Amino acid sequence: MSDSYTATVSHLSALAAQGRFGRLLRGIEKEGLRVDARGRIADTPHPRALGSKLTHPYITTDYSEALLEYITPVYCRPSDAMAFLADLHRFSYRHLGEELIWPASMPSRLDGNDSVTIADYGSSNVGTMKHVYRKGLDVRYGRIMQSIAGIHYNVSLPNELWEVLREQDGAENTSMNDYRSSRYFGLIRNFRRHSWLLLYLFGASPALDRSFLPDGRIPDKLQAHGHNTLVSPHATSLRMSDLGYQNKVQAQLKICFNSLSNYVGTLRHAISTPWPAYAALGVQENGDWQQLNANILQIENEYYSDIRPKRVTRHNETPSQALEARGVEYIEVRCLDLDPSLALGIDESRLHFLDTFLMWCLLSESPWIPDEECDRLDDNRQRVVERGRDPELRLEHGGRLRSVADWGGEICREMEQVAELLDQLEEGSPHRDALAAQVPSLSDPALTPSGKLLNRLEESGEEFVDVILALAREQAARLRAEPMDPAREALFDQLVETSHQQQGDIEAADVEDFDAFLSHYFDSAREPRAAVAASRGEAS
């Protein structure tokens, strides 16, 4: 624990006691497959009674028609975000009939690639682009990978805190946008160094159904369990392993988040650089679009990572252009599995732990990551997702090998100061309690979500699909019976028709064909947005 870290936390604690900075802000994005009563991926369209998936602000789909995605507003209290997320589930269950929301990250029973139906967003150019982008993911990686679900956690720090930190760093001559971006990238680098801890503590996907591997080839890391289940005995998160959202082509990008300009430049290069293997797949076939282009990334969203810097985009602006023009606004944590034992996939205590971890990443020293360290971080991460609960596992840290319990315990002890700092803004001690709740899992892997799920499978002999289906039924019965907040229920009812009307308006307003629309989009996407702003006399 460095002296500068201790001094910073001490200084902030004194200011917190005076009420001089506010709470963190957060929003949750949660995915979940719709499945039928037998536990098979649903082949029905996205229910009209849930609104337009193109324009609804809170209920949409990710890759497929069956992959629901819930998006909460931004809240300063975790309990408020969780309450909104719960009502999104309750509202959905009013309109799902006998269908269920699958509570695990690894999918329900599939029937080959075509059983994962690509989402249809309507006839507008924007909707068509979203659909073609997903067709491109299919030809590049297959649809089955896109059936995996998870949670994204979006967090920003209060403006009052940024003012305090900039003053403490003597950086008053640096613009707030530049200062904030620099510190956010420091947070991200420390997250990259230590995200293995989240994968160990919250990974919940050590098993999958055989239908996830339709070619019948079983990797060495998996073992048979029952007739239809494959398990990895010490894995924490198969979702984050090479069976899930990984891409060898993207790995060559080597984004280790040392600066905003490097990050934006690398993404812009990726969306502008052709890749021969993707070109061989074809961009169009008989005039039918198969992918948006043959570049390393079709669009920036195709880049997979544990964490991303983000900013809300404006009209005709890509994510990297928004970052380039106005700096980082918040960060998106993307490595969280759904915990199938929890109806919402996550709980309030884990949000408090995440907040504490992210603040610790921000306030700790965070030097730039050279290429050789970037490779070591990837190795540590891979070891934990595949063997995190193996007591013999060792991670590389500062030229020596350390166990999960040893290194994780050290991190948690350092996090205690941040937890105390954050609890000054709360009634009680939710951050310290959340930290204390996770510490025992470091020395006892059976207490982790992945350990609990695997233990249940081993002790009962049940199949993965049967265990998760039973949990889905229990959770559905409870959510269907629970009352909703009346004001939110009225809002959701109103948004159904409003969102359908908005989609219709967008479709009616299109004046150019899709080919021209896409050409204009990519011409604009290649422009450095900061330079565009300057040419118009705007502040960047």
C-alpha positions as CSV (number, residue, x, y, z in Angstrom):
1,M,0.0,0.0,0.0
2,S,1.7,3.2,-1.2
3,D,2.0,6.4,0.9
4,S,0.3,8.4,-1.8
5,Y,-2.7,6.1,-1.8
6,T,-3.1,6.3,2.0
7,A,-2.7,10.1,1.9
8,T,-5.3,10.5,-0.8
9,V,-7.9,8.3,1.0
10,S,-7.2,10.2,4.2
11,H,-7.7,13.5,2.5
12,L,-10.9,12.4,0.8
13,S,-12.2,11.0,4.1
14,A,-11.9,14.4,5.7
15,L,-13.7,16.0,2.8
16,A,-16.4,13.3,2.9
17,A,-17.1,14.0,6.5
18,Q,-17.7,17.6,5.5
19,G,-20.1,16.5,2.7
20,R,-17.8,17.8,0.0
21,F,-18.3,15.1,-2.6
22,G,-21.2,13.1,-3.6
23,R,-22.0,9.5,-4.4
24,L,-21.0,7.4,-7.4
25,L,-23.5,7.2,-10.2
26,R,-24.4,3.9,-11.8
27,G,-26.6,2.1,-14.3
28,I,-27.1,-1.6,-15.0
29,E,-27.4,-3.4,-18.3
30,K,-28.6,-7.0,-17.9
31,E,-29.1,-9.6,-20.5
32,G,-31.2,-12.8,-20.3
33,L,-32.4,-15.3,-22.9
34,R,-36.1,-16.0,-23.3
35,V,-36.6,-19.8,-23.2
36,D,-39.7,-22.0,-23.5
37,A,-41.1,-24.1,-20.7
38,R,-38.7,-27.0,-21.5
39,G,-35.6,-24.9,-21.3
40,R,-35.0,-24.4,-25.0
41,I,-34.1,-21.0,-26.5
42,A,-37.4,-19.3,-27.6
43,D,-38.1,-19.1,-31.3
44,T,-40.8,-16.5,-30.9
45,P,-40.4,-12.8,-31.9
46,H,-39.7,-10.2,-29.2
47,P,-43.1,-9.6,-27.6
48,R,-44.8,-6.5,-29.0
49,A,-46.2,-5.9,-25.6
50,L,-42.7,-5.0,-24.4
51,G,-42.4,-2.2,-26.9
52,S,-40.0,-1.6,-29.9
53,K,-36.6,-3.0,-29.3
54,L,-35.2,-0.3,-31.6
55,T,-36.5,2.7,-29.6
56,H,-37.5,1.6,-26.1
57,P,-35.1,3.2,-23.6
58,Y,-35.2,0.3,-21.0
59,I,-36.2,-2.9,-22.8
60,T,-34.4,-4.1,-25.9
61,T,-32.5,-7.1,-27.3
62,D,-28.8,-7.7,-27.7
63,Y,-27.9,-10.1,-30.5
64,S,-30.9,-12.3,-31.0
65,E,-34.7,-12.0,-30.8
66,A,-34.6,-14.1,-27.7
67,L,-31.8,-12.2,-25.8
68,L,-33.6,-9.6,-23.7
69,E,-31.6,-6.7,-22.6
70,Y,-32.7,-4.4,-19.7
71,I,-31.2,-1.0,-19.2
72,T,-31.7,1.0,-16.0
73,P,-31.5,4.8,-15.7
74,V,-28.5,6.3,-13.8
75,Y,-28.9,6.3,-10.1
76,C,-26.8,7.4,-7.1
77,R,-28.0,4.6,-4.9
78,P,-27.5,0.9,-5.8
79,S,-30.9,0.1,-4.2
80,D,-32.7,2.3,-6.7
81,A,-31.0,0.7,-9.7
82,M,-31.8,-2.7,-8.4
83,A,-35.5,-1.8,-7.8
84,F,-35.9,-0.5,-11.4
85,L,-34.2,-3.6,-12.7
86,A,-36.6,-5.8,-10.7
87,D,-39.6,-4.0,-12.1
88,L,-38.4,-4.5,-15.6
89,H,-38.4,-8.2,-14.9
90,R,-41.8,-8.1,-13.3
91,F,-43.3,-6.1,-16.2
92,S,-41.8,-8.5,-18.7
93,Y,-43.3,-11.5,-16.9
94,R,-46.7,-9.9,-17.3
95,H,-46.3,-10.5,-21.1
96,L,-44.2,-13.6,-21.6
97,G,-46.9,-16.2,-21.2
98,E,-45.2,-19.5,-20.4
99,E,-41.8,-18.3,-21.4
100,L,-39.0,-17.8,-18.9
101,I,-36.0,-15.6,-18.5
102,W,-32.9,-17.9,-18.4
103,P,-30.9,-16.9,-15.3
104,A,-27.5,-18.2,-16.3
105,S,-24.8,-16.7,-18.6
106,M,-24.2,-19.9,-20.6
107,P,-27.3,-20.5,-22.7
108,S,-30.2,-22.9,-22.5
109,R,-30.5,-25.9,-24.9
110,L,-29.9,-24.9,-28.5
111,D,-30.6,-26.6,-31.8
112,G,-27.6,-25.5,-33.9
113,N,-26.6,-22.1,-35.2
114,D,-29.9,-21.3,-36.8
115,S,-31.8,-21.7,-33.5
116,V,-30.3,-18.4,-32.4
117,T,-32.5,-16.0,-34.5
118,I,-30.9,-12.7,-35.3
119,A,-32.8,-9.7,-34.0
120,D,-34.9,-7.7,-36.4
121,Y,-35.1,-4.0,-35.8
122,G,-37.4,-3.0,-38.6
123,S,-37.0,-1.4,-42.0
124,S,-35.3,1.9,-41.2
125,N,-31.7,2.4,-42.1
126,V,-30.7,2.4,-38.5
127,G,-32.6,-0.8,-37.8
128,T,-31.2,-2.4,-40.9
129,M,-27.7,-1.5,-39.9
130,K,-28.2,-3.1,-36.5
131,H,-29.5,-6.3,-38.2
132,V,-26.6,-6.4,-40.8
133,Y,-24.1,-5.9,-38.0
134,R,-25.4,-9.0,-36.3
135,K,-25.4,-10.9,-39.5
136,G,-21.7,-10.0,-39.7
137,L,-21.1,-11.4,-36.2
138,D,-22.7,-14.6,-37.4
139,V,-20.5,-15.0,-40.4
140,R,-17.4,-14.1,-38.4
141,Y,-18.0,-16.0,-35.1
142,G,-21.3,-17.9,-35.4
143,R,-24.5,-17.2,-33.6
144,I,-24.0,-19.6,-30.7
145,M,-21.4,-17.4,-29.1
146,Q,-23.9,-14.5,-29.3
147,S,-26.4,-16.4,-27.1
148,I,-24.2,-15.9,-24.0
149,A,-25.6,-13.4,-21.5
150,G,-24.0,-11.1,-18.9
151,I,-24.2,-7.9,-16.9
152,H,-22.6,-4.6,-17.8
153,Y,-22.1,-2.1,-15.0
154,N,-21.8,1.6,-15.9
155,V,-20.2,3.8,-13.3
156,S,-19.2,7.5,-13.1
157,L,-17.7,9.5,-10.3
158,P,-19.3,12.7,-9.0
159,N,-18.1,16.1,-10.4
160,E,-17.3,17.2,-6.8
161,L,-14.8,14.4,-6.5
162,W,-13.1,15.3,-9.7
163,E,-12.6,18.9,-8.6
164,V,-11.0,17.7,-5.3
165,L,-8.7,15.2,-7.0
166,R,-7.6,17.8,-9.7
167,E,-6.8,20.3,-6.9
168,Q,-4.9,17.7,-4.9
169,D,-2.9,16.7,-8.0
170,G,-2.1,20.4,-8.7
171,A,-3.6,20.0,-12.1
172,E,-5.8,23.1,-12.1
173,N,-4.2,24.2,-15.5
174,T,-5.4,21.0,-17.1
175,S,-8.9,21.1,-18.6
176,M,-11.4,19.0,-16.6
177,N,-12.2,16.9,-19.6
178,D,-8.5,16.0,-20.1
179,Y,-7.9,15.5,-16.4
180,R,-10.9,13.3,-15.9
181,S,-10.1,11.2,-19.0
182,S,-6.5,10.7,-17.8
183,R,-7.7,9.5,-14.4
184,Y,-10.4,7.2,-15.8
185,F,-7.7,5.6,-18.0
186,G,-5.6,5.1,-14.8
187,L,-8.7,3.4,-13.2
188,I,-9.0,1.2,-16.3
189,R,-5.3,0.2,-16.3
190,N,-5.6,-0.9,-12.6
191,F,-8.8,-2.7,-13.5
192,R,-7.0,-4.6,-16.2
193,R,-4.3,-5.6,-13.7
194,H,-6.8,-6.9,-11.1
195,S,-10.0,-7.8,-12.9
196,W,-9.1,-11.5,-12.3
197,L,-10.4,-10.9,-8.8
198,L,-13.9,-10.1,-10.1
199,L,-13.7,-13.1,-12.3
200,Y,-12.9,-15.3,-9.4
201,L,-15.4,-13.9,-6.9
202,F,-18.3,-13.4,-9.3
203,G,-17.7,-15.9,-12.2
204,A,-20.7,-18.2,-12.3
205,S,-20.3,-20.3,-15.5
206,P,-18.3,-23.4,-14.9
207,A,-20.7,-25.6,-16.9
208,L,-22.6,-25.7,-20.1
209,D,-25.0,-27.8,-22.2
210,R,-23.5,-30.0,-24.9
211,S,-25.7,-28.2,-27.5
212,F,-23.3,-25.2,-27.1
213,L,-20.7,-27.2,-29.0
214,P,-22.8,-28.4,-32.0
215,D,-19.8,-29.9,-33.8
216,G,-19.4,-32.4,-31.1
217,R,-15.7,-31.6,-30.4
218,I,-15.1,-31.3,-26.7
219,P,-12.1,-29.2,-25.6
220,D,-9.7,-30.8,-23.1
221,K,-10.7,-28.3,-20.4
222,L,-14.2,-29.8,-20.3
223,Q,-15.4,-33.1,-18.8
224,A,-18.7,-34.9,-19.3
225,H,-21.3,-34.7,-16.5
226,G,-24.5,-36.7,-17.1
227,H,-25.7,-37.1,-20.7
228,N,-25.9,-33.5,-21.8
229,T,-23.7,-31.4,-19.5
230,L,-20.0,-30.4,-19.8
231,V,-18.1,-29.0,-16.8
232,S,-14.7,-27.5,-16.2
233,P,-13.8,-28.6,-12.7
234,H,-11.9,-25.5,-11.6
235,A,-13.3,-22.9,-14.0
236,T,-15.0,-19.7,-12.8
237,S,-16.3,-18.2,-16.0
238,L,-16.5,-20.1,-19.2
239,R,-18.3,-17.1,-20.6
240,M,-15.1,-15.1,-20.4
241,S,-12.9,-18.0,-21.6
242,D,-11.9,-18.8,-25.2
243,L,-15.3,-20.6,-25.5
244,G,-17.1,-17.2,-25.0
245,Y,-16.5,-13.7,-26.0
246,Q,-12.9,-13.9,-27.3
247,N,-11.5,-13.1,-30.7
248,K,-8.0,-13.9,-31.9
249,V,-8.1,-11.2,-34.6
250,Q,-9.0,-8.5,-32.1
251,A,-6.2,-9.7,-29.8
252,Q,-3.6,-8.3,-32.2
253,L,-5.0,-4.8,-31.5
254,K,-3.1,-4.8,-28.1
255,I,-5.3,-2.1,-26.4
256,C,-3.9,-1.7,-22.9
257,F,-5.6,1.7,-22.3
258,N,-2.5,3.9,-21.7
259,S,-4.2,7.0,-23.1
260,L,-7.3,8.2,-24.7
261,S,-5.6,9.1,-28.0
262,N,-4.1,5.6,-28.3
263,Y,-7.4,4.0,-27.6
264,V,-9.3,6.1,-30.1
265,G,-6.6,5.7,-32.7
266,T,-6.5,2.0,-32.3
267,L,-10.3,1.6,-32.7
268,R,-10.3,3.9,-35.7
269,H,-7.6,1.9,-37.3
270,A,-9.5,-1.3,-36.6
271,I,-12.8,-0.1,-38.2
272,S,-10.8,1.1,-41.3
273,T,-8.4,-1.8,-41.9
274,P,-9.6,-4.7,-44.1
275,W,-9.0,-8.3,-42.8
276,P,-8.4,-10.9,-45.5
277,A,-10.3,-13.7,-43.8
278,Y,-13.4,-11.4,-43.4
279,A,-13.1,-10.2,-47.0
280,A,-13.1,-13.8,-48.1
281,L,-16.5,-14.3,-46.4
282,G,-18.0,-11.6,-48.6
283,V,-19.7,-8.3,-47.7
284,Q,-22.6,-8.8,-50.0
285,E,-24.1,-11.9,-51.6
286,N,-26.4,-11.3,-54.6
287,G,-27.1,-7.8,-53.3
288,D,-27.9,-9.0,-49.8
289,W,-25.7,-7.6,-47.1
290,Q,-23.8,-10.3,-45.1
291,Q,-21.7,-7.9,-42.9
292,L,-21.2,-4.1,-42.7
293,N,-17.7,-4.4,-44.1
294,A,-14.6,-6.7,-44.2
295,N,-12.6,-4.7,-41.6
296,I,-11.0,-5.9,-38.4
297,L,-14.1,-4.5,-36.6
298,Q,-17.3,-3.7,-38.5
299,I,-18.0,-1.0,-35.9
300,E,-16.5,-0.1,-32.6
301,N,-19.0,-2.1,-30.6
302,E,-17.5,-5.3,-31.9
303,Y,-14.4,-4.8,-29.8
304,Y,-14.6,-7.2,-26.8
305,S,-13.0,-6.1,-23.5
306,D,-13.5,-6.5,-19.8
307,I,-14.0,-2.7,-19.5
308,R,-14.5,0.3,-21.8
309,P,-14.3,4.1,-21.4
310,K,-17.6,5.6,-22.5
311,R,-19.4,8.8,-23.2
312,V,-23.0,9.4,-24.3
313,T,-23.0,10.0,-28.0
314,R,-24.7,12.8,-29.9
315,H,-26.5,12.5,-33.2
316,N,-24.2,11.2,-36.0
317,E,-21.4,10.5,-33.6
318,T,-19.5,7.2,-33.0
319,P,-18.4,6.2,-29.5
320,S,-14.8,7.0,-30.2
321,Q,-15.7,10.4,-31.7
322,A,-17.6,11.3,-28.5
323,L,-14.7,10.3,-26.4
324,E,-12.3,12.3,-28.6
325,A,-14.4,15.4,-28.6
326,R,-15.4,15.6,-24.9
327,G,-13.4,13.0,-23.0
328,V,-14.4,10.0,-20.8
329,E,-17.8,10.3,-19.0
330,Y,-18.1,6.9,-17.4
331,I,-16.7,3.4,-17.5
332,E,-18.5,0.2,-18.5
333,V,-17.5,-3.0,-16.6
334,R,-18.3,-6.0,-18.9
335,C,-16.8,-9.1,-17.2
336,L,-19.8,-10.0,-14.9
337,D,-21.6,-13.3,-15.2
338,L,-25.2,-13.7,-14.3
339,D,-25.4,-15.5,-11.0
340,P,-28.2,-18.0,-11.6
341,S,-29.1,-18.2,-8.0
342,L,-30.2,-14.5,-8.1
343,A,-33.4,-13.5,-9.9
344,L,-31.8,-10.3,-11.2
345,G,-28.4,-11.9,-11.9
346,I,-26.7,-9.7,-9.3
347,D,-27.5,-8.1,-5.9
348,E,-27.0,-4.9,-4.1
349,S,-24.1,-6.2,-2.0
350,R,-22.1,-7.0,-5.1
351,L,-22.7,-3.5,-6.5
352,H,-21.3,-2.0,-3.3
353,F,-18.3,-4.3,-3.7
354,L,-17.8,-3.2,-7.3
355,D,-18.0,0.4,-6.3
356,T,-15.3,-0.1,-3.7
357,F,-13.1,-2.0,-6.1
358,L,-13.5,0.7,-8.8
359,M,-12.7,3.5,-6.4
360,W,-9.6,1.5,-5.2
361,C,-8.5,1.2,-8.9
362,L,-8.9,5.0,-9.3
363,L,-7.1,6.0,-6.2
364,S,-4.2,3.6,-6.4
365,E,-1.1,4.4,-8.4
366,S,-1.5,3.2,-12.1
367,P,1.6,3.4,-14.3
368,W,1.3,2.8,-18.0
369,I,1.2,-0.9,-19.1
370,P,4.0,-1.9,-21.5
371,D,3.3,-4.7,-24.0
372,E,5.0,-7.4,-22.0
373,E,2.9,-6.6,-18.9
374,C,-0.2,-6.6,-21.1
375,D,0.6,-10.1,-22.1
376,R,1.0,-11.1,-18.5
377,L,-2.3,-9.6,-17.5
378,D,-4.0,-11.6,-20.3
379,D,-2.3,-14.7,-19.0
380,N,-3.5,-14.1,-15.4
381,R,-7.0,-13.5,-16.6
382,Q,-7.1,-16.7,-18.6
383,R,-5.7,-18.7,-15.7
384,V,-8.5,-17.5,-13.4
385,V,-11.4,-18.1,-15.9
386,E,-10.2,-21.6,-16.6
387,R,-8.6,-22.7,-13.3
388,G,-9.5,-20.0,-10.7
389,R,-10.7,-22.5,-8.0
390,D,-7.7,-24.7,-8.4
391,P,-5.8,-24.5,-5.1
392,E,-2.5,-25.0,-7.0
393,L,-3.1,-22.0,-9.3
394,R,-0.5,-19.2,-9.1
395,L,-0.7,-15.8,-10.8
396,E,2.2,-13.6,-11.9
397,H,2.6,-10.4,-9.9
398,G,5.7,-8.3,-9.9
399,G,8.1,-11.1,-11.0
400,R,6.8,-13.6,-8.5
401,L,4.0,-16.2,-8.3
402,R,1.1,-15.7,-5.9
403,S,-2.0,-17.6,-5.0
404,V,-5.5,-16.1,-5.4
405,A,-6.0,-16.1,-1.7
406,D,-2.7,-14.3,-1.0
407,W,-2.9,-11.6,-3.6
408,G,-6.7,-11.3,-3.3
409,G,-6.4,-10.9,0.4
410,E,-3.9,-8.1,0.0
411,I,-6.2,-6.2,-2.5
412,C,-9.2,-6.6,-0.1
413,R,-7.2,-5.2,2.8
414,E,-6.3,-2.2,0.7
415,M,-9.9,-1.8,-0.3
416,E,-10.9,-1.5,3.4
417,Q,-9.9,2.2,3.5
418,V,-12.0,2.9,0.4
419,A,-14.9,1.1,1.9
420,E,-14.7,3.2,5.0
421,L,-14.5,6.3,2.9
422,L,-17.6,5.4,0.9
423,D,-19.5,4.4,4.0
424,Q,-19.2,8.0,5.3
425,L,-21.9,8.9,2.7
426,E,-24.2,6.1,3.8
427,E,-26.3,4.9,6.7
428,G,-24.6,1.9,8.2
429,S,-21.6,0.2,6.5
430,P,-22.8,-1.3,3.2
431,H,-19.4,-1.2,1.5
432,R,-17.5,-2.7,4.4
433,D,-20.2,-5.3,4.7
434,A,-20.0,-6.1,1.0
435,L,-16.2,-6.5,1.3
436,A,-16.4,-8.7,4.3
437,A,-19.0,-10.9,2.6
438,Q,-16.5,-11.8,-0.2
439,V,-13.3,-12.3,1.8
440,P,-14.1,-15.9,2.9
441,S,-14.4,-17.0,-0.8
442,L,-10.7,-16.3,-1.3
443,S,-9.7,-19.1,1.0
444,D,-12.7,-21.4,0.2
445,P,-13.5,-21.6,-3.6
446,A,-16.6,-23.6,-2.8
447,L,-18.2,-20.3,-1.6
448,T,-18.0,-18.6,-5.0
449,P,-21.0,-18.7,-7.4
450,S,-19.1,-21.0,-9.7
451,G,-18.2,-23.3,-6.8
452,K,-21.8,-23.4,-5.6
453,L,-23.2,-24.2,-9.0
454,L,-20.6,-27.0,-9.6
455,N,-21.2,-28.4,-6.2
456,R,-24.9,-28.6,-6.8
457,L,-24.3,-30.4,-10.1
458,E,-21.9,-32.9,-8.6
459,E,-24.0,-33.6,-5.5
460,S,-27.3,-34.0,-7.3
461,G,-26.1,-35.5,-10.5
462,E,-28.5,-33.2,-12.3
463,E,-28.0,-31.8,-15.8
464,F,-27.0,-28.1,-16.2
465,V,-30.2,-27.3,-18.1
466,D,-32.4,-29.0,-15.5
467,V,-30.8,-27.1,-12.6
468,I,-31.0,-23.7,-14.3
469,L,-34.6,-24.4,-15.6
470,A,-35.7,-25.1,-12.0
471,L,-34.2,-21.9,-10.8
472,A,-35.9,-20.0,-13.7
473,R,-39.3,-21.4,-12.8
474,E,-38.8,-20.4,-9.1
475,Q,-37.7,-16.9,-10.0
476,A,-40.5,-16.5,-12.5
477,A,-43.2,-17.5,-10.0
478,R,-41.9,-15.0,-7.5
479,L,-41.5,-12.1,-9.9
480,R,-44.9,-12.7,-11.4
481,A,-46.5,-12.5,-7.9
482,E,-44.6,-9.4,-6.8
483,P,-46.3,-6.0,-7.2
484,M,-44.6,-3.3,-9.3
485,D,-44.1,0.3,-8.4
486,P,-47.4,1.8,-9.7
487,A,-45.7,4.8,-11.3
488,R,-43.1,2.7,-13.1
489,E,-45.8,0.3,-14.3
490,A,-47.7,3.2,-15.8
491,L,-44.5,4.5,-17.4
492,F,-43.7,1.1,-18.9
493,D,-47.2,0.8,-20.3
494,Q,-46.9,4.2,-21.9
495,L,-43.5,3.4,-23.4
496,V,-44.8,0.4,-25.2
497,E,-46.9,2.4,-27.6
498,T,-44.6,5.4,-27.6
499,S,-41.6,3.3,-28.7
500,H,-43.6,1.7,-31.5
501,Q,-44.7,5.1,-32.7
502,Q,-41.1,6.3,-32.6
503,Q,-39.9,3.4,-34.7
504,G,-42.6,4.1,-37.2
505,D,-41.6,7.8,-37.4
506,I,-37.9,6.8,-37.9
507,E,-38.9,4.5,-40.8
508,A,-41.1,7.1,-42.4
509,A,-38.4,9.7,-42.2
510,D,-35.7,7.8,-44.2
511,V,-35.0,9.5,-47.5
512,E,-31.9,7.6,-48.8
513,D,-31.3,3.9,-49.6
514,F,-29.4,1.7,-47.2
515,D,-26.2,1.6,-49.3
516,A,-25.9,5.4,-49.4
517,F,-26.8,5.6,-45.6
518,L,-24.0,3.1,-44.8
519,S,-21.5,4.9,-47.0
520,H,-22.2,8.2,-45.3
521,Y,-22.0,6.6,-41.9
522,F,-18.5,5.2,-42.4
523,D,-17.3,8.4,-44.1
524,S,-18.4,10.3,-41.0
525,A,-17.0,7.6,-38.6
526,R,-13.5,8.0,-40.0
527,E,-13.3,11.7,-39.3
528,P,-11.5,12.8,-36.1
529,R,-14.3,14.5,-34.3
530,A,-12.2,16.9,-32.3
531,A,-10.9,18.3,-35.6
532,V,-14.5,18.5,-37.0
533,A,-15.5,20.4,-33.9
534,A,-12.6,22.8,-34.2
535,S,-13.4,23.5,-37.9
536,R,-16.9,24.6,-36.8
537,G,-15.6,26.8,-34.1
538,E,-16.9,24.5,-31.4
539,A,-15.2,23.7,-28.1
540,S,-13.7,20.2,-28.1
